Amino acid sequence: MQKKAIFYNKKFLIYGFGKSGYATYRFLKKKNECKIIDDYNKNIPPKYKYKLINYKQLKKNNFDYIVLSPGIDINNCKLSKYLKKNRSKIITELDIFYLSYPNIKKITITGTNGKSTTSKLLHDVLKEHRKDVRLAGNIGRPTLLETNLKSSTFFIIEASSYQLEYSKFFKSEYAIILNLSPDHLERHGNFKNYIKAKFKIIKSQSKNNYAFIEKKNYLLNSLIKKNKVKSKIFRVNYEKYKKYYKLIANDYFKNISNLKNLSFVFAISKNLKLNFKKIINVANKFKQLDFRQQIVYQSKTLTIINDSKSTSFSSTIPLLEYYKNIYWILGGIAKKGDKLNLKKENFIKIKAFIYGKDKFFFSKILSNKIKYKVSKNLSNSLSHVFKNFKKEEEKIILFSPSAASFDQFKNFEHRGEHFNKIIQKYLKK
């Protein structure tokens, strides 16, 4: 499929040269002039250094567009003043993709918890139906690196609030907003702004597009009324699909959170006229993504779950509600405004082991609710876990940090890998 030649002989400033920035540069470089600026120049391979400019050189250039990396906060970066002054020029990788391929079918999935898993599950369902489908965005490859596209190609795009926040032109034929709870408030300032960033994906739709939201999401329903949304709205009730859940033997879909996300796959599949038997088959074969409620060890008396992706209480709560006799390891950098909305009846079945930068924040949250022990790091926490439990009892070691990882790790993957290495040492013993 030919891309539209929207961007030709233009001047681009690419701010941030991570995955998204690199993909943007690769896509634009042949027919446009591209310059790169990055707050961490050491990360840029030598062969691209000649495209680098410094902050002083910005004034000498008049750029047509500024492509902003999702991780950059316009209010808290080295180019803050420059970006605010030139805000009308800011676009994103998603904007370039949409303008270049407006007729490609796009299913965009956002929300707070379960975006990656739902995106992968829907990708696998479409694959099972022999569709040409690409997994992109926050999961898989950047959209602009995908090639050999056809008019029948489907893109499943996992989009974070960061990616949607500064997008100006991006539209999606299908939009899914899974669930919403306070997250990334240190970036968005408050919950209202966070929801506003997510809602852009529905607000931008036209009358021939489709949006899927939770039936009882009053915040989104209110925004839909106020903004006179043009697209067709499907309000998903997970209980509607109970007869299908009974056919799924995969333990991953035992907790309520994962079932709710699965219900969105059923809802959009019905709209796309897909075969429900094939969806059931995919769900039964589906393997958890690494570090997302991933069972890394299981025996008659011990189950070990690596949920390093968890960065807030809302993502951990379904696991705390579902399992019994839990040895919960948590800690790191706490999310602004985060609250543990867990029912009292669950407190008694949990022992907590806290580590990391904001250990005092977590201690305060758990105080007089859940018994806890504070450690310096993850290794110490695991040491306390293995000293505390009885070998003959059935138990769960749940590593679900409910916090960002950057105090002691590069990212959640690094944190998850570190946990697995320590666990392997204990299992060998």
Short mmCIF file of C-alpha atoms in Angstrom, two decimals:
data_model
loop_
_atom_site.label_atom_id
_atom_site.label_comp_id
_atom_site.label_asym_id
_atom_site.label_seq_id
_atom_site.Cartn_x
_atom_site.Cartn_y
_atom_site.Cartn_z
CA MET A 1 0.00 0.00 0.00
CA GLN A 2 1.46 3.37 -1.03
CA LYS A 3 1.85 5.93 1.72
CA LYS A 4 0.58 9.46 1.15
CA ALA A 5 3.40 11.91 0.41
CA ILE A 6 2.32 14.37 3.09
CA PHE A 7 5.83 15.01 4.37
CA TYR A 8 8.16 16.16 1.62
CA ASN A 9 11.04 18.64 1.82
CA LYS A 10 10.11 19.60 5.40
CA LYS A 11 12.35 20.39 8.35
CA PHE A 12 11.86 18.16 11.39
CA LEU A 13 13.25 18.35 14.90
CA ILE A 14 13.08 14.92 16.54
CA TYR A 15 13.22 15.39 20.31
CA GLY A 16 14.12 12.12 22.02
CA PHE A 17 15.89 9.33 20.13
CA GLY A 18 14.46 6.21 21.72
CA LYS A 19 12.41 3.63 19.78
CA SER A 20 9.82 6.15 18.61
CA GLY A 21 12.38 8.82 17.68
CA TYR A 22 14.51 6.34 15.74
CA ALA A 23 11.46 5.03 13.82
CA THR A 24 10.41 8.59 12.98
CA TYR A 25 13.90 9.43 11.69
CA ARG A 26 14.05 6.27 9.55
CA PHE A 27 10.63 7.04 8.06
CA LEU A 28 11.28 10.70 7.22
CA LYS A 29 14.99 10.97 6.43
CA LYS A 30 14.93 10.29 2.67
CA LYS A 31 12.57 13.13 1.69
CA ASN A 32 12.98 15.56 4.56
CA GLU A 33 15.65 17.29 6.61
CA CYS A 34 15.78 15.79 10.11
CA LYS A 35 17.70 17.02 13.12
CA ILE A 36 17.93 15.19 16.44
CA ILE A 37 18.11 16.52 19.97
CA ASP A 38 18.24 14.24 23.01
CA ASP A 39 18.74 14.99 26.69
CA TYR A 40 20.85 11.82 26.95
CA ASN A 41 23.19 11.98 23.94
CA LYS A 42 25.16 8.95 25.13
CA ASN A 43 22.29 6.71 24.01
CA ILE A 44 22.60 7.74 20.36
CA PRO A 45 24.64 5.44 18.08
CA PRO A 46 27.74 7.15 16.54
CA LYS A 47 26.39 6.94 12.96
CA TYR A 48 23.55 9.34 13.86
CA LYS A 49 25.69 11.85 15.79
CA TYR A 50 26.07 14.12 12.74
CA LYS A 51 22.32 14.79 12.89
CA LEU A 52 22.55 15.98 16.48
CA ILE A 53 22.18 19.66 17.30
CA ASN A 54 22.65 21.36 20.65
CA TYR A 55 20.31 23.70 22.48
CA LYS A 56 22.07 26.84 21.20
CA GLN A 57 21.61 25.78 17.58
CA LEU A 58 17.83 25.63 17.93
CA LYS A 59 17.47 29.37 17.34
CA LYS A 60 19.28 29.12 14.00
CA ASN A 61 16.78 26.61 12.65
CA ASN A 62 13.16 27.16 11.68
CA PHE A 63 11.51 23.76 11.92
CA ASP A 64 8.18 22.89 10.30
CA TYR A 65 7.48 20.17 12.85
CA ILE A 66 8.76 19.05 16.25
CA VAL A 67 8.25 15.31 16.80
CA LEU A 68 8.06 14.68 20.53
CA SER A 69 9.02 11.36 22.12
CA PRO A 70 6.23 10.00 24.40
CA GLY A 71 8.50 10.04 27.45
CA ILE A 72 9.11 13.79 27.31
CA ASP A 73 7.10 16.03 29.60
CA ILE A 74 6.70 19.46 28.03
CA ASN A 75 6.59 21.02 31.51
CA ASN A 76 9.66 19.24 32.83
CA CYS A 77 12.42 18.98 30.23
CA LYS A 78 15.41 21.01 29.01
CA LEU A 79 13.45 22.41 26.06
CA SER A 80 10.37 23.37 28.06
CA LYS A 81 10.35 27.08 27.11
CA TYR A 82 11.14 26.33 23.47
CA LEU A 83 8.40 23.69 23.22
CA LYS A 84 5.75 25.93 24.80
CA LYS A 85 6.68 28.74 22.42
CA ASN A 86 6.43 26.38 19.42
CA ARG A 87 3.56 24.22 20.66
CA SER A 88 1.65 24.53 17.38
CA LYS A 89 4.47 22.63 15.64
CA ILE A 90 4.48 19.64 18.03
CA ILE A 91 3.29 16.33 16.58
CA THR A 92 3.91 12.65 17.39
CA GLU A 93 4.89 9.44 15.66
CA LEU A 94 1.19 8.46 15.71
CA ASP A 95 0.28 11.66 13.82
CA ILE A 96 2.84 10.92 11.09
CA PHE A 97 1.58 7.35 10.81
CA TYR A 98 -2.07 8.41 10.52
CA LEU A 99 -1.43 11.16 7.94
CA SER A 100 0.76 8.82 5.88
CA TYR A 101 -1.67 5.87 6.02
CA PRO A 102 -5.17 7.30 6.66
CA ASN A 103 -6.96 4.29 5.15
CA ILE A 104 -5.20 1.58 7.17
CA LYS A 105 -7.54 -0.05 9.68
CA LYS A 106 -6.51 0.90 13.21
CA ILE A 107 -7.69 -0.55 16.53
CA THR A 108 -6.26 1.59 19.33
CA ILE A 109 -6.30 0.24 22.89
CA THR A 110 -5.71 2.42 25.93
CA GLY A 111 -6.72 2.48 29.60
CA THR A 112 -4.83 2.06 32.89
CA ASN A 113 -4.31 -1.68 33.35
CA GLY A 114 -4.18 -4.55 30.86
CA LYS A 115 -3.42 -2.62 27.65
CA SER A 116 -0.51 -4.82 26.55
CA THR A 117 -2.23 -8.13 27.31
CA THR A 118 -5.48 -7.10 25.61
CA SER A 119 -3.56 -5.82 22.57
CA LYS A 120 -1.62 -9.09 22.26
CA LEU A 121 -4.75 -11.18 22.78
CA LEU A 122 -6.68 -9.30 20.09
CA HIS A 123 -3.65 -9.57 17.78
CA ASP A 124 -3.62 -13.35 18.28
CA VAL A 125 -7.38 -13.56 17.63
CA LEU A 126 -7.02 -11.71 14.31
CA LYS A 127 -4.04 -13.92 13.42
CA GLU A 128 -6.22 -16.98 14.09
CA HIS A 129 -8.64 -15.54 11.52
CA ARG A 130 -5.75 -15.25 9.04
CA LYS A 131 -5.77 -11.46 8.98
CA ASP A 132 -2.68 -9.40 8.15
CA VAL A 133 -2.29 -7.82 11.58
CA ARG A 134 0.51 -5.76 13.14
CA LEU A 135 1.10 -5.21 16.86
CA ALA A 136 2.48 -1.71 17.39
CA GLY A 137 2.70 1.36 19.61
CA ASN A 138 3.61 0.84 23.24
CA ILE A 139 3.91 -2.88 22.54
CA GLY A 140 5.69 -4.46 19.59
CA ARG A 141 7.35 -2.25 16.98
CA PRO A 142 6.78 1.47 16.41
CA THR A 143 4.07 2.02 13.78
CA LEU A 144 6.48 3.72 11.35
CA LEU A 145 8.80 0.71 11.14
CA GLU A 146 6.11 -1.57 9.70
CA THR A 147 6.40 -2.28 5.95
CA ASN A 148 4.59 -4.19 3.18
CA LEU A 149 1.23 -2.78 4.22
CA LYS A 150 -1.99 -3.61 2.36
CA SER A 151 -5.43 -2.06 2.32
CA SER A 152 -6.60 -5.08 4.38
CA THR A 153 -3.87 -4.70 7.05
CA PHE A 154 -5.02 -4.27 10.66
CA PHE A 155 -2.95 -2.32 13.18
CA ILE A 156 -3.44 -3.07 16.87
CA ILE A 157 -1.95 -0.02 18.58
CA GLU A 158 -1.39 0.08 22.32
CA ALA A 159 -1.42 3.78 23.19
CA SER A 160 -0.44 5.31 26.52
CA SER A 161 -1.68 8.66 27.79
CA TYR A 162 1.78 10.00 26.96
CA GLN A 163 1.44 9.04 23.29
CA LEU A 164 -2.06 10.47 22.97
CA GLU A 165 -1.45 13.66 24.94
CA TYR A 166 0.44 15.61 22.25
CA SER A 167 -1.08 13.95 19.16
CA LYS A 168 -2.88 16.42 16.90
CA PHE A 169 -4.07 14.43 13.90
CA PHE A 170 -4.17 10.77 14.95
CA LYS A 171 -7.50 9.00 14.51
CA SER A 172 -8.53 5.40 14.94
CA GLU A 173 -11.48 3.58 13.34
CA TYR A 174 -11.80 1.51 16.52
CA ALA A 175 -10.99 2.87 20.00
CA ILE A 176 -10.98 0.86 23.22
CA ILE A 177 -10.63 2.40 26.68
CA LEU A 178 -10.38 -0.54 29.09
CA ASN A 179 -10.42 0.88 32.62
CA LEU A 180 -9.37 4.07 34.34
CA SER A 181 -7.76 4.67 37.72
CA PRO A 182 -5.33 7.40 38.88
CA ASP A 183 -1.97 6.96 37.13
CA HIS A 184 0.88 9.13 35.83
CA LEU A 185 -0.43 12.06 37.91
CA GLU A 186 3.14 13.32 38.31
CA ARG A 187 2.99 14.00 34.54
CA HIS A 188 -0.66 14.98 34.02
CA GLY A 189 -1.10 16.89 37.29
CA ASN A 190 -4.47 15.39 38.20
CA PHE A 191 -6.84 12.54 37.33
CA LYS A 192 -9.03 14.80 35.19
CA ASN A 193 -6.13 15.63 32.84
CA TYR A 194 -5.13 11.95 32.68
CA ILE A 195 -8.64 10.96 31.57
CA LYS A 196 -8.71 13.87 29.12
CA ALA A 197 -5.55 12.53 27.42
CA LYS A 198 -7.11 9.06 27.08
CA PHE A 199 -10.46 10.44 25.89
CA LYS A 200 -8.82 12.15 22.90
CA ILE A 201 -8.90 8.81 21.07
CA ILE A 202 -12.73 8.85 21.16
CA LYS A 203 -13.19 12.60 20.77
CA SER A 204 -11.28 12.58 17.48
CA GLN A 205 -13.44 9.87 15.88
CA SER A 206 -15.96 10.39 13.05
CA LYS A 207 -19.50 9.00 12.62
CA ASN A 208 -18.31 5.80 10.89
CA ASN A 209 -15.97 4.88 13.77
CA TYR A 210 -16.54 2.72 16.85
CA ALA A 211 -15.62 3.21 20.52
CA PHE A 212 -15.75 0.63 23.32
CA ILE A 213 -15.91 1.63 27.00
CA GLU A 214 -16.94 -0.01 30.28
CA LYS A 215 -20.71 0.23 30.71
CA LYS A 216 -20.42 1.68 34.21
CA ASN A 217 -17.60 4.13 33.50
CA TYR A 218 -19.48 7.27 34.54
CA LEU A 219 -16.50 9.55 33.85
CA LEU A 220 -16.32 8.54 30.20
CA ASN A 221 -20.09 8.53 29.77
CA SER A 222 -20.18 12.08 31.09
CA LEU A 223 -17.43 13.20 28.69
CA ILE A 224 -19.21 11.54 25.77
CA LYS A 225 -22.36 13.58 26.50
CA LYS A 226 -20.52 16.85 27.01
CA ASN A 227 -18.43 16.55 23.84
CA LYS A 228 -21.20 15.29 21.55
CA VAL A 229 -19.11 12.38 20.34
CA LYS A 230 -19.74 11.39 16.71
CA SER A 231 -18.69 7.74 16.78
CA LYS A 232 -20.86 4.76 17.66
CA ILE A 233 -20.41 3.95 21.37
CA PHE A 234 -20.47 0.35 22.65
CA ARG A 235 -20.80 0.07 26.42
CA VAL A 236 -19.22 -3.24 27.39
CA ASN A 237 -20.76 -5.30 30.20
CA TYR A 238 -18.41 -8.17 31.06
CA GLU A 239 -21.26 -10.22 32.60
CA LYS A 240 -22.86 -10.47 29.16
CA TYR A 241 -20.17 -12.98 28.12
CA LYS A 242 -20.41 -15.35 31.13
CA LYS A 243 -21.35 -18.35 28.99
CA TYR A 244 -18.05 -18.00 27.12
CA TYR A 245 -15.93 -17.69 30.27
CA LYS A 246 -17.05 -21.19 31.28
CA LEU A 247 -15.33 -22.55 28.17
CA ILE A 248 -11.97 -21.04 29.11
CA ALA A 249 -9.64 -23.29 31.11
CA ASN A 250 -6.70 -20.86 31.17
CA ASP A 251 -5.93 -19.86 34.80
CA TYR A 252 -4.85 -16.43 33.60
CA PHE A 253 -8.50 -15.48 33.07
CA LYS A 254 -9.60 -16.44 36.57
CA ASN A 255 -9.42 -12.96 38.13
CA ILE A 256 -12.06 -10.32 37.47
CA SER A 257 -9.66 -7.78 35.96
CA ASN A 258 -8.52 -10.11 33.18
CA LEU A 259 -12.08 -11.25 32.49
CA LYS A 260 -13.19 -7.64 32.06
CA ASN A 261 -10.39 -7.01 29.58
CA LEU A 262 -11.29 -10.23 27.75
CA SER A 263 -14.88 -8.99 27.44
CA PHE A 264 -13.61 -6.12 25.27
CA VAL A 265 -12.05 -8.65 22.90
CA PHE A 266 -15.43 -10.41 22.67
CA ALA A 267 -17.23 -7.10 22.10
CA ILE A 268 -15.02 -5.86 19.26
CA SER A 269 -14.84 -9.36 17.76
CA LYS A 270 -18.63 -9.38 17.48
CA ASN A 271 -18.45 -6.04 15.67
CA LEU A 272 -15.79 -7.44 13.31
CA LYS A 273 -17.89 -10.60 12.79
CA LEU A 274 -15.20 -12.95 14.04
CA ASN A 275 -15.70 -16.59 15.05
CA PHE A 276 -16.19 -16.95 18.82
CA LYS A 277 -14.95 -20.57 18.85
CA LYS A 278 -11.63 -19.34 17.51
CA ILE A 279 -11.51 -16.66 20.22
CA ILE A 280 -12.03 -19.31 22.91
CA ASN A 281 -9.21 -21.41 21.40
CA VAL A 282 -6.86 -18.42 21.42
CA ALA A 283 -7.78 -17.55 25.03
CA ASN A 284 -7.10 -21.12 26.17
CA LYS A 285 -3.66 -21.16 24.50
CA PHE A 286 -2.76 -17.61 25.54
CA LYS A 287 0.45 -17.21 27.57
CA GLN A 288 0.93 -14.31 29.93
CA LEU A 289 3.30 -11.65 28.68
CA ASP A 290 6.59 -11.46 30.57
CA PHE A 291 6.31 -9.75 33.97
CA ARG A 292 2.53 -9.27 33.71
CA GLN A 293 0.91 -11.59 36.27
CA GLN A 294 3.34 -14.21 34.95
CA ILE A 295 3.48 -17.52 36.81
CA VAL A 296 7.20 -18.33 36.89
CA TYR A 297 6.96 -21.36 39.18
CA GLN A 298 4.16 -23.64 40.36
CA SER A 299 3.97 -26.73 42.57
CA LYS A 300 1.34 -28.22 44.90
CA THR A 301 2.29 -25.89 47.75
CA LEU A 302 3.93 -22.90 46.05
CA THR A 303 3.04 -20.52 43.21
CA ILE A 304 5.40 -17.66 42.32
CA ILE A 305 4.03 -14.77 40.27
CA ASN A 306 6.18 -12.11 38.62
CA ASP A 307 4.03 -9.03 38.08
CA SER A 308 6.85 -6.51 37.75
CA LYS A 309 4.76 -4.46 35.29
CA SER A 310 2.54 -3.40 38.20
CA THR A 311 3.18 0.28 38.93
CA SER A 312 0.08 1.12 40.98
CA PHE A 313 -2.22 -0.43 43.58
CA SER A 314 -5.08 -0.68 41.06
CA SER A 315 -3.12 -3.19 38.95
CA THR A 316 -2.27 -5.35 42.00
CA ILE A 317 -5.66 -5.41 43.75
CA PRO A 318 -7.31 -8.09 41.50
CA LEU A 319 -4.51 -10.50 42.47
CA LEU A 320 -4.78 -9.66 46.17
CA GLU A 321 -8.52 -10.33 45.97
CA TYR A 322 -8.22 -13.60 44.05
CA TYR A 323 -5.41 -15.48 45.84
CA LYS A 324 -5.06 -16.68 49.47
CA ASN A 325 -2.05 -16.88 51.80
CA ILE A 326 -0.10 -14.23 49.87
CA TYR A 327 3.49 -13.16 50.50
CA TRP A 328 3.33 -9.81 48.73
CA ILE A 329 6.56 -8.05 47.71
CA LEU A 330 6.11 -4.39 46.82
CA GLY A 331 8.00 -1.12 46.63
CA GLY A 332 9.86 1.37 44.47
CA ILE A 333 8.74 4.87 43.54
CA ALA A 334 5.12 5.37 44.61
CA LYS A 335 2.57 6.85 42.22
CA LYS A 336 1.24 10.28 43.15
CA GLY A 337 -2.24 10.05 44.66
CA ASP A 338 -2.25 6.24 44.75
CA LYS A 339 -4.60 4.54 47.22
CA LEU A 340 -5.06 0.92 48.32
CA ASN A 341 -8.79 0.35 47.78
CA LEU A 342 -8.79 -3.19 49.13
CA LYS A 343 -11.62 -4.64 51.22
CA LYS A 344 -10.86 -5.40 54.89
CA GLU A 345 -11.65 -9.10 54.53
CA ASN A 346 -8.54 -9.48 52.32
CA PHE A 347 -6.07 -8.00 54.84
CA ILE A 348 -5.73 -11.12 56.99
CA LYS A 349 -4.59 -13.37 54.10
CA ILE A 350 -1.64 -11.11 53.15
CA LYS A 351 1.87 -10.65 54.55
CA ALA A 352 3.72 -7.76 52.90
CA PHE A 353 7.44 -7.21 52.32
CA ILE A 354 8.34 -3.64 51.41
CA TYR A 355 11.55 -2.34 49.83
CA GLY A 356 12.78 0.65 47.80
CA LYS A 357 12.84 4.43 47.84
CA ASP A 358 9.28 5.04 49.07
CA LYS A 359 9.20 2.31 51.72
CA PHE A 360 7.89 4.76 54.32
CA PHE A 361 4.99 5.74 52.04
CA PHE A 362 4.00 2.07 51.66
CA SER A 363 4.50 1.41 55.38
CA LYS A 364 2.06 4.20 56.17
CA ILE A 365 -0.51 2.86 53.67
CA LEU A 366 -0.35 -0.69 55.09
CA SER A 367 -0.11 0.30 58.75
CA ASN A 368 -2.92 -1.19 60.88
CA LYS A 369 -4.18 -3.09 57.82
CA ILE A 370 -1.64 -5.65 56.63
CA LYS A 371 1.34 -7.10 58.51
CA TYR A 372 4.55 -5.96 56.83
CA LYS A 373 8.32 -6.02 57.04
CA VAL A 374 10.60 -3.35 55.55
CA SER A 375 13.84 -4.19 53.71
CA LYS A 376 16.54 -2.27 51.88
CA ASN A 377 16.14 -3.96 48.51
CA LEU A 378 14.35 -6.72 46.58
CA SER A 379 16.94 -9.36 47.46
CA ASN A 380 16.50 -8.70 51.19
CA SER A 381 12.72 -8.83 50.85
CA LEU A 382 12.87 -12.25 49.21
CA SER A 383 15.21 -13.46 51.94
CA HIS A 384 12.60 -12.49 54.56
CA VAL A 385 9.85 -14.18 52.53
CA PHE A 386 11.61 -17.55 52.44
CA LYS A 387 12.44 -17.34 56.14
CA ASN A 388 8.81 -16.65 57.07
CA PHE A 389 6.72 -19.26 55.32
CA LYS A 390 6.07 -22.87 56.22
CA LYS A 391 7.05 -25.32 53.48
CA GLU A 392 4.00 -27.55 53.86
CA GLU A 393 1.35 -24.82 53.51
CA GLU A 394 -0.12 -23.66 50.19
CA LYS A 395 1.10 -20.16 49.45
CA ILE A 396 1.65 -17.49 46.80
CA ILE A 397 4.76 -15.37 46.42
CA LEU A 398 3.43 -12.33 44.63
CA PHE A 399 5.94 -9.86 43.25
CA SER A 400 3.64 -6.99 42.30
CA PRO A 401 5.51 -3.78 43.22
CA SER A 402 2.63 -1.28 42.79
CA ALA A 403 5.33 1.30 42.06
CA ALA A 404 7.67 2.60 39.37
CA SER A 405 11.04 0.85 39.13
CA PHE A 406 13.47 3.71 38.51
CA ASP A 407 14.84 3.98 42.05
CA GLN A 408 16.83 0.72 41.71
CA PHE A 409 16.22 -0.53 38.14
CA LYS A 410 16.31 0.71 34.52
CA ASN A 411 12.68 -0.27 33.90
CA PHE A 412 10.08 -2.87 34.86
CA GLU A 413 11.71 -5.48 32.58
CA HIS A 414 15.04 -5.09 34.36
CA ARG A 415 13.22 -5.37 37.69
CA GLY A 416 11.36 -8.50 36.56
CA GLU A 417 14.54 -10.17 35.30
CA HIS A 418 16.30 -9.43 38.59
CA PHE A 419 13.44 -11.01 40.54
CA ASN A 420 13.61 -14.17 38.38
CA LYS A 421 17.38 -14.51 38.90
CA ILE A 422 17.02 -14.35 42.68
CA ILE A 423 14.10 -16.81 42.63
CA GLN A 424 16.13 -19.33 40.60
CA LYS A 425 18.84 -19.31 43.29
CA TYR A 426 16.28 -20.14 45.99
CA LEU A 427 14.62 -22.85 43.89
CA LYS A 428 17.97 -24.56 43.33
CA LYS A 429 18.48 -24.71 47.07
#
